[in-house]
Tab-separated table of C-alpha atoms in Angstrom:
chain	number	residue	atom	x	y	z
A	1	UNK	CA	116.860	73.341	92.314
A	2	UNK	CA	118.272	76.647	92.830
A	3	UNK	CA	121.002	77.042	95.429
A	4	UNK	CA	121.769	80.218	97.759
A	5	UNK	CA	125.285	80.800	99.236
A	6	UNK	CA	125.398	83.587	101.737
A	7	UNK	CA	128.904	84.685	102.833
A	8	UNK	CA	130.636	85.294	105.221
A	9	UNK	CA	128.555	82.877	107.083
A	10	UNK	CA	129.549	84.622	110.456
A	11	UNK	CA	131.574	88.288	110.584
A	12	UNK	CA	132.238	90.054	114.165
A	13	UNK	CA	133.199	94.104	113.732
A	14	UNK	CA	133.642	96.856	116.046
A	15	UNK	CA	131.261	99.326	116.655
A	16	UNK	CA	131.215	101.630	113.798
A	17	UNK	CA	133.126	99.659	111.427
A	18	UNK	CA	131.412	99.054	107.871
A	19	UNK	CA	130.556	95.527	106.095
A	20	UNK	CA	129.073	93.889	103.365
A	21	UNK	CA	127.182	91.091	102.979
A	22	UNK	CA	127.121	89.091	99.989
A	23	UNK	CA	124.326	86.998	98.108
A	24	UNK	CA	124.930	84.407	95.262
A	25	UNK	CA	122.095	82.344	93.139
A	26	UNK	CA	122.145	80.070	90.620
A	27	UNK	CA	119.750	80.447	88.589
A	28	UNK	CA	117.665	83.443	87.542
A	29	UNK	CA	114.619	85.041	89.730
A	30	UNK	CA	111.804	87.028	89.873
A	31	UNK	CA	113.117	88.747	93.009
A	32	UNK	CA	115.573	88.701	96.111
A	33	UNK	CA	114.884	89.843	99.338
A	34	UNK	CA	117.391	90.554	102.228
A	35	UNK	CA	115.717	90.285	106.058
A	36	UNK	CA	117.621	90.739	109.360
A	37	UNK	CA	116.623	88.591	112.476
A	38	UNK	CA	117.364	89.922	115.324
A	39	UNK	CA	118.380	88.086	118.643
A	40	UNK	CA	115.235	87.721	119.894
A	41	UNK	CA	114.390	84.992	116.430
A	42	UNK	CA	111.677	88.354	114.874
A	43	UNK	CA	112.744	88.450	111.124
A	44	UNK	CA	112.310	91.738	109.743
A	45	UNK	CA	112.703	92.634	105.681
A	46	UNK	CA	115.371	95.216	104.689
A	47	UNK	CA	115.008	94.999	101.485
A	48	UNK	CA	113.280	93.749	98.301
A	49	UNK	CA	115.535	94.409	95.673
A	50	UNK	CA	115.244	92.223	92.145
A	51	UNK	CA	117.957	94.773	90.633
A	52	UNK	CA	119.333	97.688	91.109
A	53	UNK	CA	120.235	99.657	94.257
A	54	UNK	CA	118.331	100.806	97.295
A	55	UNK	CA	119.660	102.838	100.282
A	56	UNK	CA	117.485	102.780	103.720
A	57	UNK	CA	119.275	105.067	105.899
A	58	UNK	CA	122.778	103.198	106.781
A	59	UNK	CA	122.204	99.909	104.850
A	60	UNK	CA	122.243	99.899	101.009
A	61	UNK	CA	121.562	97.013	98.767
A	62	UNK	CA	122.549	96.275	94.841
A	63	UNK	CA	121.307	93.209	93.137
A	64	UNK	CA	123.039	92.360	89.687
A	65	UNK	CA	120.485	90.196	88.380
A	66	UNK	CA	122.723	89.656	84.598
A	67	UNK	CA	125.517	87.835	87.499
A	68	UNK	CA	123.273	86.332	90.123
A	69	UNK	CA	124.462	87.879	92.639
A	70	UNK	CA	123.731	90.904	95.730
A	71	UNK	CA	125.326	92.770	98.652
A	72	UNK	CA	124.183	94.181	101.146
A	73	UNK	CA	126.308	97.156	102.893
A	74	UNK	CA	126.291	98.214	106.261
A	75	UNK	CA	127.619	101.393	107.516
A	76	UNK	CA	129.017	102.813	110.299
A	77	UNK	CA	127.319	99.594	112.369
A	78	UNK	CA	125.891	99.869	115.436
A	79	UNK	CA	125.166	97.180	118.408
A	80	UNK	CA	121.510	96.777	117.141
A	81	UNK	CA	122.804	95.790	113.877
A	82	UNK	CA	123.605	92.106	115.369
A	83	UNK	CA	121.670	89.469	114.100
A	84	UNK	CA	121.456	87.354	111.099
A	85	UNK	CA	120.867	88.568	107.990
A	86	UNK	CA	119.209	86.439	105.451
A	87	UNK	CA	118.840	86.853	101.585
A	88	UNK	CA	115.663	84.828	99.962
A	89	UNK	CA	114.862	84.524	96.393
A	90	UNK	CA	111.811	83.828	94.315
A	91	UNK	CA	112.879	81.565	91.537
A	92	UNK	CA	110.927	81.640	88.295
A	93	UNK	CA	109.315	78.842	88.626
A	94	UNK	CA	108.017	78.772	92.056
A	95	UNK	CA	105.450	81.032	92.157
A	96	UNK	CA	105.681	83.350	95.217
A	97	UNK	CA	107.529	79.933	97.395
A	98	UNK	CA	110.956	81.994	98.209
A	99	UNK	CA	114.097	79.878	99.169
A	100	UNK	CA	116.259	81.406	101.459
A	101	UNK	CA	120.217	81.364	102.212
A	102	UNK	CA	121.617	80.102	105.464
A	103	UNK	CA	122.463	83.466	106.671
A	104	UNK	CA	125.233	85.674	107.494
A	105	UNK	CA	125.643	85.876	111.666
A	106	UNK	CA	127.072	89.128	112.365
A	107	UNK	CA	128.296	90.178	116.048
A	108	UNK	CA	128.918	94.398	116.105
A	109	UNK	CA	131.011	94.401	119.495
A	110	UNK	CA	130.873	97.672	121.621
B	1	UNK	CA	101.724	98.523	110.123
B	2	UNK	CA	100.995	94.242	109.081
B	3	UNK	CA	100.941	92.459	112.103
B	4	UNK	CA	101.387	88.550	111.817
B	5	UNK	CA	101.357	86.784	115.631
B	6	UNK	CA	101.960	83.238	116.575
B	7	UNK	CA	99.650	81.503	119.649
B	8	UNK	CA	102.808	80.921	121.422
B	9	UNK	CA	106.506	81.710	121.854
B	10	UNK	CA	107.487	78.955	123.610
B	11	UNK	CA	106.032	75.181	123.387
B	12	UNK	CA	107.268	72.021	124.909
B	13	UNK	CA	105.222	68.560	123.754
B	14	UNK	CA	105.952	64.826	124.174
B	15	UNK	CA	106.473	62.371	121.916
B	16	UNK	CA	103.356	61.701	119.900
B	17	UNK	CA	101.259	64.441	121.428
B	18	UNK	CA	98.844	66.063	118.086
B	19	UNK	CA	100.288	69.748	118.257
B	20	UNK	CA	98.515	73.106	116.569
B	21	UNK	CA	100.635	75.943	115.564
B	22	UNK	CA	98.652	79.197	115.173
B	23	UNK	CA	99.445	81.909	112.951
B	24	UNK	CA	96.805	85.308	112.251
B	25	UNK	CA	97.797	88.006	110.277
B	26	UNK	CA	95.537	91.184	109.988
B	27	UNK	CA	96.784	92.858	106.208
B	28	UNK	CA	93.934	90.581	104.396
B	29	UNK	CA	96.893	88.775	102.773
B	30	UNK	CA	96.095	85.944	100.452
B	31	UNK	CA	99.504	84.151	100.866
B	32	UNK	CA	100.108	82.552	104.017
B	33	UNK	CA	103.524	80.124	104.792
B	34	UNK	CA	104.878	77.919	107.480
B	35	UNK	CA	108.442	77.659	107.935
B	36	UNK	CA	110.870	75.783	110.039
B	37	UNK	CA	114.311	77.679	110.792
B	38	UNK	CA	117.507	74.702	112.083
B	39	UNK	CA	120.704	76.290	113.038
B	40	UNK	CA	122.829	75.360	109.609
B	41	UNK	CA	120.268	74.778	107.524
B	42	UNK	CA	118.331	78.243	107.495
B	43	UNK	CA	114.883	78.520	106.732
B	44	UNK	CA	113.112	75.665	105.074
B	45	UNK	CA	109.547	76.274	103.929
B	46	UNK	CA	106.982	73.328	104.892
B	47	UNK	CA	103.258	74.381	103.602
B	48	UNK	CA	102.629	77.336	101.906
B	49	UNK	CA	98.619	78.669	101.291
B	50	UNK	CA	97.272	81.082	98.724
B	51	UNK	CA	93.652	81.241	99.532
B	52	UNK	CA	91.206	80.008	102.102
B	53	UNK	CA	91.212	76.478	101.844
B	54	UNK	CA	94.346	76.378	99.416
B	55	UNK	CA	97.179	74.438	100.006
B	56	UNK	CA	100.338	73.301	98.636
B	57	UNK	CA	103.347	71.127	99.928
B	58	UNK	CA	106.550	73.258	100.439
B	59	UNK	CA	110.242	71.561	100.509
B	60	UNK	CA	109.906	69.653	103.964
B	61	UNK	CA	106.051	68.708	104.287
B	62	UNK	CA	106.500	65.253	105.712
B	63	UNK	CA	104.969	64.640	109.200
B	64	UNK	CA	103.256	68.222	109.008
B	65	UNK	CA	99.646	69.001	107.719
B	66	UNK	CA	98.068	72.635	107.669
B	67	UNK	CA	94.435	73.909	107.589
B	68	UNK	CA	93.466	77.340	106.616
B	69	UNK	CA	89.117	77.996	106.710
B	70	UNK	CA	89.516	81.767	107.200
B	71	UNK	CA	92.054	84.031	105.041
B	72	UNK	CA	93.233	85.314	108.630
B	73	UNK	CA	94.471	82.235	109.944
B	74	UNK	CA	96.882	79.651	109.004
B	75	UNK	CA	97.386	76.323	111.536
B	76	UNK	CA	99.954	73.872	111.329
B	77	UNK	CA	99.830	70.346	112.598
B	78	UNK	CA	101.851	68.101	114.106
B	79	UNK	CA	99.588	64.651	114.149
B	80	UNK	CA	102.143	62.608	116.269
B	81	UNK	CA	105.088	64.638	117.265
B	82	UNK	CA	108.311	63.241	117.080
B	83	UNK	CA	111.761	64.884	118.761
B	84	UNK	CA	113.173	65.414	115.287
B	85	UNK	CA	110.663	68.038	114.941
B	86	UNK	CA	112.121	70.431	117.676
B	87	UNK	CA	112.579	73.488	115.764
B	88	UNK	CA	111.644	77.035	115.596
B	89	UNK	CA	108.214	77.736	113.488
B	90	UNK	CA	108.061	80.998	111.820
B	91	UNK	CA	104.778	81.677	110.046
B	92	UNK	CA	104.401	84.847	107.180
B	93	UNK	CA	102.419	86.597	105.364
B	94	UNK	CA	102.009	88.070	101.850
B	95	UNK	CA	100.388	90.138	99.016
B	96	UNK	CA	100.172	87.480	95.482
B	97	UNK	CA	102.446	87.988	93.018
B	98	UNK	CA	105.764	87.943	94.650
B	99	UNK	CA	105.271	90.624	97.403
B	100	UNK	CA	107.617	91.230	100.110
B	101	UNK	CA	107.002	88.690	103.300
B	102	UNK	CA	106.053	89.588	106.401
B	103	UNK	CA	107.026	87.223	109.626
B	104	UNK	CA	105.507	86.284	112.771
B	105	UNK	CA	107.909	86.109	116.099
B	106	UNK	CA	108.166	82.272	115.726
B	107	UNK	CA	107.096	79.572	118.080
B	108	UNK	CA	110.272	78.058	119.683
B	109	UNK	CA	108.925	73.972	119.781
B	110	UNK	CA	110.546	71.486	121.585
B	111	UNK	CA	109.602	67.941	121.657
B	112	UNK	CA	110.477	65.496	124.631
């Protein structure tokens, strides 16, 4: 089946500092989606992005479907930004049963 | 705003105990899923339901069943608990045709 490699697989910044995240698949999809869960375990979706780019206040996301791969960019990160952050794709043959990466853990210090 | 809760945050069960795993969402979404979340191994799905009474095995289904008679609600069962099953449960939610998610808190589960 499909595989999903998230790296880094854990990243701690500064306060402020930017990052990005990346995403890559094996095989084609329908679509890729990139949540956050926050400390507490409540996953939350940032973005659902099966090309292209999308910008949500300080994150942006590009998915280059063609390559199999996407990023996710954090700017100027704050505390609340800690978490994990998760990509999950919909292969094409799967009908709407996503498979998600092992996540990105990323500690924003003070 | 979709709302999708879980009966409880926290659960401990023995060994063998039947458990139910509650999950209600209130956006009238057809698609309903059960997932498991192990630190290493991400989140693995286990049932995943697109209509009342619809069912289909995800990736880890073994030892797990699932019933679903109203479109709100989607249960998952443990028939004889076992410690490997100590995990956090996170239920979602979804419009058909490949729709974004949307996740319950999760129901921490430990088994003893």
């Amino acid at each position: 089946g499909i595989q999903v490699e998230q790296s880094p697989p854990d990243l701690i910044l500064q306060e402020g500092a930017n990052s990005t995240l990346r995403c890559n698949f094996s095989d084609s999809v329908n679509n890729l989606q990139w949540f956050h869960q926050n400390p507490w375990g409540q996953l939350i979706n940032l973005f659902y992005i099966p090309s292209g780019t999308k910008q949500n206040g300080r994150l942006s996301a590009t998915t280059v479907a063609t390559e199999r791969y996407s990023l996710l960019y954090i700017s100027s990160s704050q505390t609340t930004d800690s978490g994990v952050y998760f990509c999950a794709v919909d292969p094409r043959n799967r009908d709407d049963k996503i498979i998600f990466g092992k996540g990105t853990r990323l500690h924003i210090l003070p | 705003d979709v709302k999708v809760t879980q009966s409880s945050r926290y659960l401990v069960k023995r060994t063998g105990e039947k458990v139910f795993l509650e999950c209600v969402q209130d956006m009238d979404h057809e698609n309903m899923f059960w997932y498991r979340q192990d630190p290493g191994l991400g989140l693995r799905l286990i049932y995943f339901s697109y209509d009342v009474k619809m069912k289909e095995k995800g990736d880890i289904p073994e030892g797990y069943s699932v019933s679903r008679e109203k479109k709100e609600r989607f249960s998952l069962i443990l028939e004889s608990a076992s410690t490997n099953q100590t995990s956090m449960y996170l239920c979602a939610s979804s419009l058909p045709r490949r729709d974004t998610q949307y996740f319950g808190p999760g129901t921490r589960l430990t088994v003893l």
